[in-house]
Amino acid sequence: MPSNPDWVQNLKPSGPQGSDLLQQERNQSNLDVDKLAEFLFTKECLDRQDNLLNILRAEKVFEKSQNYFNGRNERILDALSRAKRLRQLSVQHAWTQEEYQMANELISEPTPYGLHASMFLVTLRDQGTPEQHKLFLEKAQKYEYIGCYAQTELGHGSNVRGLETTATWNQEDRTFILHSPHLTASKWWIGSLGRTANHAVVMAQLKINGKPKFGYNTMDNGFLLLNRVKVPHVNMLARFSSVDPQTGKYLRPSSPSLVYGTLTYVRSTIVMQAGSVLARGVTIATRYCAVRRQFQDRDAEGSDTGENQVLNYTMVQIRLLPLLAATFALHFTGKGMMVLYHENQKRMEGDAGKASDTDRGAGPEELHPGTDLLADLHATSCGLKALASTTAAEGLEVCRRACGELSARSVLQGTAADNDTTRILRHFLARQDMGAAFDVLTSDTDLVAAFAWRTAFLIFEALKHRDEDKRSWNSLLVDFWRLSTAHSQYLVIKNFHATLDDPMTKSSLDPETLSLLHKLFRLHALHTLEREASEFFASAATTVRQIQLAHTKAVMKLLEEIRPHAVRLVDAWRFPDWQLDSSLGRYDGKVYEDMFYRASELNPLNQVTFDPYPDSGILVRRGERETSRQRVGRDSKL
């Protein structure tokens, strides 16, 4: 592709330069970026990321310059090439699972092996017996089997009990017959099923003697229909539930939540991933808004101050800085969820194969001491997944709008309940006539308690509507959705506060950094409180005056205090430019130079010369090769 002439290449943006503006931003803050990054991810993790980045950047297949311009076919073939090379590198360098996942995150797009490496392998590992590990897991780990996770159907999603695909036990030859009785039973939107996977974990309704037993652009989503397909008895993953091949008797799991292990794991990771994805968008938007200048500050002294940085406007700060706070809140909550998940997995180790003991009188907790925790994890992860996904999706749209119309080029592409809920509800019932009005403006403990109180109030209201008013389940769904959101927001606030209150945190960070994180915590909590003001007021957790002061005094003051540190705070996420692949989010601030380079030097359309005249049958001139659409009216007179 021809380069621009020298005089164009020598042009520079008008001053001040973006690199100078970002350096100015970093100079006005004393935040120790390296210390905060190590606290978020550990030094070992950051060093591992640098090492992986060097490996990936040396491989031509991972080059990203054409990502923006390629169509669907090119994108998915590139993704398959990258997935294959990533697997080869994983073997060559003996990467751990964590290193493989980190390399995937650096590539920053899903690959056709994504569901294999996550849901398929995790399901085989966590729900398979030792015999099944030898038969299936070992081959899957070597990528001799490429798998996917087939749960969602054309007519059903999260409601596992509503799935239409059946697995009927045939006692005569001791096999299962898999069948799709209706069109809506088609396994649908299954990542990797379209062209890549040759094996699948299939969720189906188990039938014995006629009775059921319950127990992206770079992704080739596919569908699956089964016409009475026979599979051996051993193909039913049987760590927690099984069918006795001799008697045909169903051996149920000690807790229904055990079969949701894979989904619980995935939902737990989604919470942390949502924080990371949102942090990428916030990083891009914050850096760009620090470089971009628009209009003059009307209150600035003198008339020659020049245009103001967009990030200096409070209307931009109120959109971006609460999202910056949310990234840390989701990160700490995600880490807490993963700790609980792994703790539960350890507690259940050694319990495989004991489900049949339930029929001999042993209780579920005796057999699986982690089942109560898993039930809590399952319920909590449902609510947090929804909240985290919504926060990230809506937050990225806010970031896009904060960047203006240039954002496309920037590549910004159930009721939960935990053990606290019972305690909160009891506390609420004991104090409901006293009125709450927590001191949310000065006390962190009261701020967290106000979120708990609001949750308890919504639980109490939902129970009252159900038990006293006899309202139908369907009529209460909006109430339950509000309750789930409230409880999930409470968990995020509680986790953020608990992280800052942890002695390990206080010993790991200097007082200035700790103070800044504390301001982010209060900004996230008070901004959320302000948005959900009606529920806090209705529950008597706060007064109207407190809500007013939360905005006019507390939130606006926090924006002012956090603003000087915004660029260093996003730097602490340590996203390499290669990972962001964004003109607007460049670490060095050379926004306009990179945008012009990509548009003028990398766009393949620059090599094409159109024939613009309507009476001409030619679409492309100058010897360009014609395609089936490059000539109009070839056989007609114009």
XYZ file of C-alpha atoms in Angstrom:
638
model
C 0.000 0.000 0.000
C 1.517 3.380 -0.978
C 2.653 5.690 1.827
C 1.577 9.282 2.233
C 3.893 11.927 0.735
C 6.614 13.332 2.982
C 4.853 16.650 3.570
C 1.810 14.791 4.940
C 3.915 12.511 7.119
C 5.644 15.565 8.611
C 2.402 17.202 9.706
C 1.686 17.339 13.446
C -1.489 18.095 15.401
C -1.861 21.661 16.647
C -0.585 22.131 20.180
C -0.623 21.260 22.939
C 0.322 17.736 21.891
C -1.619 14.768 23.254
C 1.545 13.256 24.680
C 2.216 16.480 26.623
C -1.328 16.597 27.951
C -1.214 13.009 29.249
C 2.194 13.631 30.810
C 0.732 16.712 32.479
C -2.108 14.555 33.809
C 0.310 12.036 35.247
C 2.495 14.725 36.784
C -0.380 16.206 38.804
C -1.008 12.944 40.674
C 1.265 11.170 43.153
C -0.590 7.846 42.866
C 1.874 4.936 42.802
C 0.593 3.180 39.670
C 2.902 0.180 39.987
C 1.921 -0.453 43.609
C -1.785 -0.266 42.829
C -1.376 -2.517 39.778
C 0.483 -5.093 41.890
C -2.278 -4.924 44.496
C -4.939 -5.539 41.846
C -3.146 -8.327 40.001
C 0.102 -9.254 41.904
C 3.602 -8.624 40.531
C 3.868 -12.229 39.396
C 0.727 -11.842 37.283
C 1.951 -8.590 35.711
C 5.343 -10.099 34.880
C 3.572 -13.061 33.318
C 1.475 -10.684 31.218
C 4.603 -8.886 29.949
C 6.196 -12.201 29.018
C 3.086 -13.402 27.186
C 2.745 -10.076 25.403
C 6.264 -10.386 24.009
C 5.494 -13.886 22.712
C 2.226 -12.861 21.061
C 3.586 -9.693 19.449
C 6.346 -11.714 17.786
C 3.742 -13.847 15.988
C 2.425 -12.407 12.722
C -0.880 -14.247 13.046
C -1.842 -12.049 16.024
C -1.243 -8.783 14.150
C -4.338 -6.600 14.593
C -4.084 -3.858 11.961
C -6.854 -5.288 9.752
C -9.288 -6.280 12.534
C -11.403 -3.182 11.997
C -11.614 -3.555 8.226
C -12.174 -7.308 7.844
C -15.586 -8.841 7.194
C -17.244 -11.820 8.888
C -15.500 -14.543 6.839
C -12.037 -13.028 7.248
C -12.601 -12.439 10.968
C -13.615 -15.989 11.771
C -10.810 -17.535 9.693
C -8.309 -15.220 11.375
C -9.782 -16.226 14.738
C -9.344 -19.932 13.925
C -5.742 -19.328 12.829
C -5.076 -17.479 16.080
C -6.773 -20.157 18.166
C -4.643 -22.878 16.587
C -1.427 -20.919 17.036
C -2.353 -20.072 20.610
C -2.799 -23.752 21.379
C 0.567 -24.540 19.749
C 2.277 -21.840 21.804
C 0.589 -23.153 24.925
C 2.161 -26.571 24.355
C 5.509 -25.132 23.251
C 5.879 -22.945 26.350
C 4.057 -25.300 28.754
C 1.580 -22.602 29.750
C -0.679 -23.085 32.729
C -4.440 -22.613 32.347
C -4.065 -19.121 33.845
C -1.411 -18.214 31.280
C -3.557 -19.534 28.438
C -6.524 -17.464 29.626
C -4.340 -14.389 30.004
C -3.042 -14.796 26.451
C -6.655 -14.999 25.271
C -7.453 -11.748 27.086
C -4.482 -10.020 25.471
C -5.793 -11.024 22.041
C -9.043 -9.348 23.154
C -11.473 -11.295 21.008
C -13.181 -14.670 21.428
C -11.748 -17.570 19.460
C -13.450 -20.780 18.275
C -11.684 -22.633 21.115
C -13.033 -20.284 23.805
C -15.927 -22.466 24.962
C -13.773 -25.590 24.768
C -11.148 -24.095 27.070
C -13.726 -22.847 29.546
C -17.140 -24.507 29.803
C -16.403 -27.835 28.079
C -13.222 -28.656 30.008
C -14.607 -27.320 33.292
C -17.764 -29.428 32.966
C -15.814 -32.611 32.210
C -13.452 -31.891 35.093
C -16.056 -30.965 37.708
C -18.904 -33.331 36.792
C -17.094 -36.341 35.385
C -15.996 -39.445 37.275
C -12.352 -40.640 37.253
C -13.317 -43.153 34.550
C -14.845 -40.388 32.439
C -11.780 -38.216 32.972
C -9.719 -40.927 31.311
C -12.213 -41.418 28.501
C -13.028 -37.789 27.703
C -11.150 -35.182 29.741
C -7.624 -36.310 28.910
C -8.336 -36.253 25.176
C -10.103 -32.909 25.462
C -7.132 -31.424 27.309
C -4.923 -32.531 24.409
C -7.424 -30.995 21.938
C -8.035 -34.377 20.367
C -11.648 -33.667 21.270
C -12.835 -30.101 20.579
C -15.950 -29.418 22.598
C -18.758 -27.000 23.312
C -21.521 -26.640 25.909
C -24.985 -27.289 24.452
C -27.602 -26.088 26.914
C -29.498 -23.180 25.323
C -32.273 -24.156 22.930
C -34.139 -22.213 20.307
C -37.099 -22.037 22.693
C -35.379 -22.153 26.102
C -32.363 -20.675 27.869
C -31.661 -20.455 31.594
C -34.751 -22.492 32.546
C -33.108 -25.906 32.564
C -36.350 -27.582 33.626
C -37.966 -26.329 30.434
C -35.425 -27.869 28.041
C -37.072 -30.049 25.400
C -34.137 -32.241 24.340
C -34.602 -35.686 25.891
C -32.216 -38.416 26.997
C -34.279 -41.610 27.354
C -32.760 -44.548 29.216
C -32.936 -47.825 27.293
C -32.562 -50.656 29.799
C -32.271 -53.338 27.097
C -28.911 -52.229 25.729
C -28.049 -49.813 28.552
C -27.813 -46.730 26.403
C -29.323 -43.253 26.301
C -31.309 -42.129 23.264
C -30.894 -38.395 22.634
C -33.713 -36.768 20.731
C -34.991 -33.341 19.653
C -38.787 -33.753 19.549
C -39.579 -30.211 18.382
C -37.971 -27.428 16.348
C -37.700 -25.380 19.528
C -35.579 -28.202 21.000
C -32.756 -27.232 18.618
C -29.605 -26.465 20.579
C -29.077 -22.860 19.536
C -26.493 -20.051 19.843
C -23.943 -22.644 20.911
C -20.462 -21.161 20.571
C -18.003 -23.281 18.514
C -20.736 -25.733 17.485
C -21.060 -24.292 13.974
C -17.765 -25.366 12.423
C -15.182 -26.121 15.119
C -16.460 -28.486 17.817
C -16.646 -32.246 17.232
C -17.939 -33.060 20.733
C -20.541 -31.455 22.986
C -21.746 -31.590 26.555
C -25.506 -31.785 25.970
C -28.011 -30.783 28.638
C -31.183 -32.861 28.273
C -34.230 -34.083 30.183
C -33.508 -37.561 31.536
C -36.416 -39.985 31.039
C -36.666 -43.355 32.752
C -39.773 -45.467 32.219
C -41.470 -42.464 30.631
C -40.865 -40.157 33.609
C -38.531 -37.117 33.393
C -35.789 -36.669 35.997
C -34.465 -33.173 36.657
C -31.361 -32.755 37.853
C -19.486 -13.400 18.879
C -18.201 -12.227 15.056
C -15.207 -14.446 15.714
C -17.274 -17.319 17.131
C -18.947 -19.969 14.982
C -22.273 -20.220 16.819
C -24.195 -23.239 15.604
C -27.293 -25.360 16.160
C -27.819 -29.033 16.904
C -30.774 -31.350 16.252
C -30.707 -34.969 17.431
C -32.741 -37.742 15.806
C -32.803 -40.586 18.339
C -29.020 -40.732 18.683
C -27.786 -43.583 20.895
C -24.904 -42.944 23.309
C -23.359 -45.368 25.828
C -24.165 -45.333 29.521
C -20.695 -44.022 30.321
C -21.380 -40.825 28.385
C -23.627 -39.441 31.134
C -21.387 -37.316 33.372
C -21.919 -39.050 36.677
C -19.952 -37.409 39.456
C -23.084 -36.117 41.205
C -25.972 -38.027 39.609
C -26.226 -41.190 37.545
C -28.363 -44.076 36.339
C -27.642 -47.531 37.750
C -26.931 -49.639 34.630
C -28.147 -52.806 36.316
C -31.479 -51.571 37.701
C -32.140 -48.456 35.625
C -32.685 -46.551 38.874
C -31.891 -42.817 38.902
C -29.416 -41.789 41.617
C -30.181 -38.148 42.260
C -27.669 -35.488 43.352
C -27.662 -34.596 47.035
C -28.311 -30.979 46.049
C -29.804 -29.704 42.759
C -27.233 -26.902 42.797
C -24.435 -29.404 42.195
C -25.393 -29.762 38.533
C -24.987 -26.009 38.044
C -21.281 -26.070 38.914
C -20.120 -25.063 35.449
C -22.621 -22.226 35.138
C -21.682 -20.991 38.618
C -18.014 -20.948 37.617
C -18.714 -19.103 34.377
C -20.984 -16.578 36.081
C -18.337 -15.949 38.741
C -15.724 -15.252 36.079
C -18.144 -12.995 34.200
C -18.315 -10.622 37.182
C -14.557 -10.083 37.121
C -14.411 -10.039 33.326
C -17.154 -7.411 33.253
C -14.990 -5.186 35.437
C -12.028 -5.719 33.114
C -14.011 -5.085 29.919
C -15.533 -1.939 31.391
C -12.073 -0.833 32.545
C -10.827 -1.021 28.939
C -13.614 1.276 27.795
C -13.050 3.656 30.716
C -9.294 3.682 30.010
C -9.870 4.616 26.371
C -12.472 7.277 27.195
C -10.494 8.807 30.070
C -7.276 9.135 28.099
C -9.067 10.516 25.075
C -11.059 13.029 27.133
C -7.785 14.197 28.681
C -6.346 14.795 25.174
C -9.471 16.096 23.440
C -10.110 19.856 23.871
C -13.444 21.546 23.281
C -14.554 25.164 23.907
C -13.235 27.498 26.573
C -13.909 27.590 30.281
C -16.184 30.622 30.665
C -14.954 31.273 34.186
C -11.251 31.016 33.345
C -9.211 34.184 33.790
C -8.078 35.859 30.568
C -9.310 35.250 27.056
C -6.324 33.359 25.641
C -6.479 30.232 27.785
C -7.269 28.075 24.770
C -9.748 25.245 24.596
C -10.479 23.218 27.715
C -9.746 19.510 28.148
C -13.033 17.612 27.882
C -12.247 15.738 31.102
C -12.387 19.041 33.002
C -16.123 19.396 32.399
C -18.216 18.062 35.279
C -20.767 16.666 32.807
C -18.037 14.348 31.511
C -16.726 13.576 34.991
C -20.166 12.518 36.265
C -20.379 10.082 33.358
C -16.864 8.601 33.471
C -15.594 8.743 37.057
C -18.448 6.694 38.603
C -17.734 4.082 35.915
C -14.062 4.184 36.884
C -15.134 3.496 40.468
C -17.395 0.669 39.251
C -14.453 -1.093 37.575
C -12.713 -1.467 40.930
C -15.952 -2.483 42.653
C -16.604 -5.264 40.123
C -12.980 -6.395 40.221
C -12.983 -6.866 43.997
C -16.406 -8.538 43.916
C -15.286 -10.894 41.138
C -12.208 -11.880 43.117
C -14.395 -12.575 46.136
C -16.712 -14.756 44.044
C -13.818 -16.782 42.651
C -12.414 -17.324 46.149
C -15.802 -18.687 47.257
C -16.064 -20.910 44.179
C -12.629 -22.487 44.700
C -13.291 -22.847 48.426
C -16.467 -24.759 47.610
C -14.659 -26.972 45.086
C -12.115 -27.945 47.731
C -14.867 -28.745 50.211
C -16.524 -31.073 47.719
C -13.321 -32.931 46.823
C -13.600 -36.612 47.563
C -17.395 -36.571 47.586
C -17.844 -37.916 44.051
C -19.807 -41.100 43.702
C -21.613 -40.797 47.034
C -24.945 -39.600 45.687
C -26.432 -43.086 46.068
C -25.808 -42.936 49.827
C -28.707 -40.493 50.061
C -31.037 -43.453 49.637
C -29.380 -45.133 52.629
C -30.270 -42.281 54.979
C -27.278 -39.938 54.747
C -28.255 -36.256 54.512
C -27.072 -33.922 51.734
C -24.830 -31.847 54.012
C -23.210 -34.991 55.409
C -22.400 -36.139 51.887
C -21.571 -32.755 50.374
C -20.655 -30.272 53.092
C -20.200 -27.624 50.383
C -23.728 -27.848 48.991
C -25.154 -24.954 51.040
C -22.290 -22.778 49.895
C -22.795 -23.893 46.292
C -26.506 -23.072 46.507
C -25.615 -19.604 47.755
C -23.000 -19.261 45.025
C -25.472 -20.332 42.363
C -28.114 -17.833 43.488
C -25.656 -15.005 44.125
C -23.812 -15.525 40.847
C -27.104 -15.235 38.920
C -27.818 -11.779 40.304
C -24.241 -10.543 40.118
C -23.819 -11.758 36.544
C -26.860 -9.753 35.493
C -25.751 -6.645 37.391
C -22.133 -6.832 36.204
C -23.091 -7.455 32.571
C -25.590 -4.594 32.594
C -23.129 -2.241 34.298
C -20.440 -3.063 31.729
C -22.723 -2.916 28.669
C -24.380 0.349 29.657
C -21.069 1.760 30.868
C -19.352 1.049 27.545
C -22.131 2.929 25.760
C -21.551 5.891 28.081
C -17.829 5.711 27.273
C -18.613 5.618 23.552
C -20.765 8.709 23.805
C -18.163 10.484 25.926
C -15.725 9.929 23.058
C -18.189 11.398 20.546
C -18.661 10.127 17.023
C -15.017 9.067 16.797
C -15.618 6.160 19.139
C -15.995 3.543 16.398
C -12.369 3.998 15.482
C -11.382 3.578 19.118
C -12.412 -0.098 18.956
C -14.888 0.096 21.810
C -16.407 -2.821 20.511
C -33.095 -14.823 39.632
C -33.292 -13.380 43.242
C -29.943 -13.815 44.894
C -29.591 -14.644 48.558
C -26.570 -15.179 50.787
C -26.207 -15.959 54.460
C -26.404 -12.241 55.254
C -29.941 -11.996 53.902
C -31.549 -13.847 56.821
C -29.590 -11.771 59.320
C -30.507 -8.549 57.503
C -34.189 -9.498 57.361
C -34.297 -10.320 61.071
C -32.597 -7.037 61.867
C -35.076 -5.206 59.647
C -38.108 -6.861 61.252
C -36.774 -5.990 64.705
C -36.299 -2.325 63.798
C -38.968 -1.648 61.206
C -40.979 0.619 63.532
C -37.932 2.605 64.640
C -36.969 4.058 61.257
C -33.454 3.704 59.931
C -32.025 6.859 58.312
C -28.422 5.666 58.347
C -25.617 8.223 58.388
C -24.668 7.570 54.766
C -22.846 10.888 54.304
C -20.083 10.357 56.887
C -20.052 6.689 57.958
C -18.868 3.914 55.626
C -20.391 1.270 57.877
C -23.742 3.014 57.766
C -23.457 3.395 53.997
C -23.070 -0.380 53.598
C -25.845 -0.950 56.132
C -28.196 1.299 54.156
C -27.786 -0.951 51.114
C -28.473 -3.996 53.304
C -31.523 -2.303 54.823
C -32.953 -1.467 51.408
C -32.508 -5.124 50.381
C -34.244 -6.371 53.519
C -37.096 -3.921 52.951
C -37.625 -5.239 49.423
C -37.540 -8.844 50.696
C -40.118 -7.975 53.329
C -42.332 -6.205 50.776
C -42.116 -9.100 48.312
C -43.034 -11.645 51.016
C -45.920 -9.465 52.170
C -47.274 -9.150 48.624
C -46.953 -12.898 48.139
C -48.271 -14.156 51.494
C -50.723 -11.470 52.606
C -51.893 -9.917 49.354
C -51.893 -13.297 47.575
C -50.401 -11.804 44.429
C -49.427 -14.169 41.641
C -45.793 -15.092 40.943
C -45.947 -13.394 37.552
C -47.244 -10.141 39.017
C -44.265 -10.091 41.418
C -41.524 -10.579 38.829
C -40.742 -6.855 38.644
C -40.491 -6.786 42.447
C -38.130 -9.750 42.360
C -36.020 -8.101 39.672
C -35.693 -4.975 41.833
C -34.842 -7.163 44.806
C -32.194 -9.076 42.859
C -30.646 -5.808 41.646
C -30.697 -4.333 45.157
C -29.114 -7.412 46.701
C -26.423 -7.595 44.022
C -25.623 -3.906 44.461
C -25.364 -4.506 48.204
C -22.908 -7.373 47.636
C -20.735 -5.213 45.375
C -20.695 -2.375 47.933
C -20.005 -4.835 50.758
C -17.128 -6.491 48.883
C -15.568 -3.150 47.967
C -15.760 -1.987 51.591
C -14.478 -5.310 52.946
C -11.474 -5.186 50.605
C -10.499 -1.718 51.816
C -11.066 -2.722 55.436
C -8.884 -5.825 55.119
C -5.597 -5.580 57.092
C -3.783 -7.059 54.060
C -4.988 -4.150 51.944
C -3.886 -1.595 54.510
C -0.438 -3.141 54.745
C -0.058 -3.404 50.949
C -0.928 0.171 49.986
C 0.385 3.577 51.055
C -2.050 5.934 52.830
C -2.520 8.149 49.742
C -3.536 5.234 47.510
C -5.781 3.791 50.199
C -7.449 7.173 50.621
C -8.043 7.447 46.878
C -9.588 3.955 46.725
C -11.779 4.951 49.651
C -13.025 7.941 47.655
C -13.781 5.622 44.729
C -15.731 3.378 47.091
C -17.809 6.288 48.361
C -18.345 7.617 44.841
C -19.601 4.232 43.631
C -21.865 3.770 46.652
C -23.306 7.296 46.757
C -23.774 7.508 42.991
C -25.660 4.185 43.092
C -27.703 5.416 46.065
C -28.586 8.591 44.176
C -29.748 6.605 41.107
C -31.869 4.292 43.275
C -33.084 7.132 45.513
C -36.761 6.150 45.592
C -36.081 2.729 47.123
C -33.702 4.106 49.756
C -36.287 6.713 50.725
C -39.216 4.258 50.665
C -37.335 1.884 52.956
C -36.450 4.746 55.347
C -32.778 3.930 54.918
C -32.183 7.588 54.041
C -34.027 10.870 54.180
C -34.764 13.124 51.216
C -32.280 15.642 52.584
C -29.525 13.000 52.693
C -30.205 12.060 49.080
C -30.048 15.720 48.042
C -26.775 16.246 49.907
C -25.348 13.032 48.448
C -25.475 14.690 45.039
C -24.929 18.386 45.688
C -22.185 17.957 48.271
C -20.694 14.465 48.508
C -20.680 13.219 44.888
C -19.613 16.524 43.347
C -16.816 16.908 45.901
C -15.610 13.370 45.213
C -15.496 14.083 41.463
C -13.324 17.106 42.137
C -10.966 15.102 44.384
C -10.670 12.099 42.042
C -10.325 14.089 38.798
C -6.537 14.822 39.112
C -5.831 11.104 39.503
C -8.073 9.794 36.710
C -5.353 9.031 34.143
C -3.074 7.329 36.671
C -6.019 5.288 37.964
C -6.726 3.865 34.515
C -2.974 3.336 34.013
C -3.078 1.004 37.036
C -5.136 -1.474 35.030
C -2.007 -1.982 32.943
C -3.688 -2.556 29.583
C -0.995 -2.588 26.870
C -1.735 -0.541 23.747
C -1.508 -3.801 21.790
C -4.396 -5.211 23.801
C -6.586 -2.087 23.592
C -5.908 -1.676 19.852
C -7.341 1.834 20.083
C -6.281 5.143 18.593
C -8.154 7.088 21.250
C -6.796 5.074 24.184
C -3.067 5.197 23.397
C -0.858 5.438 26.471
C 1.341 8.089 24.821
C -1.603 10.306 23.841
C -0.797 10.313 20.101
C -4.464 10.027 19.245
C -4.696 12.051 16.056
C -1.460 10.733 14.555
C -2.631 7.143 14.984
C -6.125 7.828 13.674
C -4.711 9.430 10.533
C -2.223 6.589 10.045
C -4.902 3.904 10.296
C -7.272 5.707 7.953
C -4.684 6.658 5.324
C -2.241 3.740 5.419
C -4.086 0.673 6.692
C -7.520 0.907 5.084
C -7.550 -1.544 2.116
C -10.276 0.507 0.446
C -7.629 3.145 -0.306
C -6.338 0.857 -3.059
C -9.672 0.905 -4.869
C -10.682 3.619 -7.372
C -14.416 3.948 -7.905
C -16.097 4.956 -11.146
C -18.722 7.313 -9.674
C -20.713 8.114 -12.834
C -24.244 6.608 -12.945
C -24.176 6.003 -16.724
C -21.077 3.843 -16.458
C -21.409 0.086 -15.977
C -18.029 -0.074 -14.257
C -17.782 0.103 -10.460
C -13.985 -0.004 -10.087
C -11.410 1.503 -12.462
C -7.637 1.563 -12.981
C -7.232 -2.099 -13.818
C -8.782 -3.310 -10.586
C -10.013 -6.872 -10.878
C -13.765 -7.007 -11.448
C -15.997 -9.083 -9.222
C -19.594 -10.129 -9.767
C -20.727 -6.798 -8.339
C -18.173 -4.581 -10.042
C -20.132 -4.131 -13.230
C -23.676 -2.850 -13.441
C -25.969 -3.549 -16.385
C -23.382 -5.698 -18.174
C -26.018 -7.011 -20.580
C -28.272 -3.951 -20.694
C -28.129 -0.552 -22.325
C -27.726 2.416 -19.961
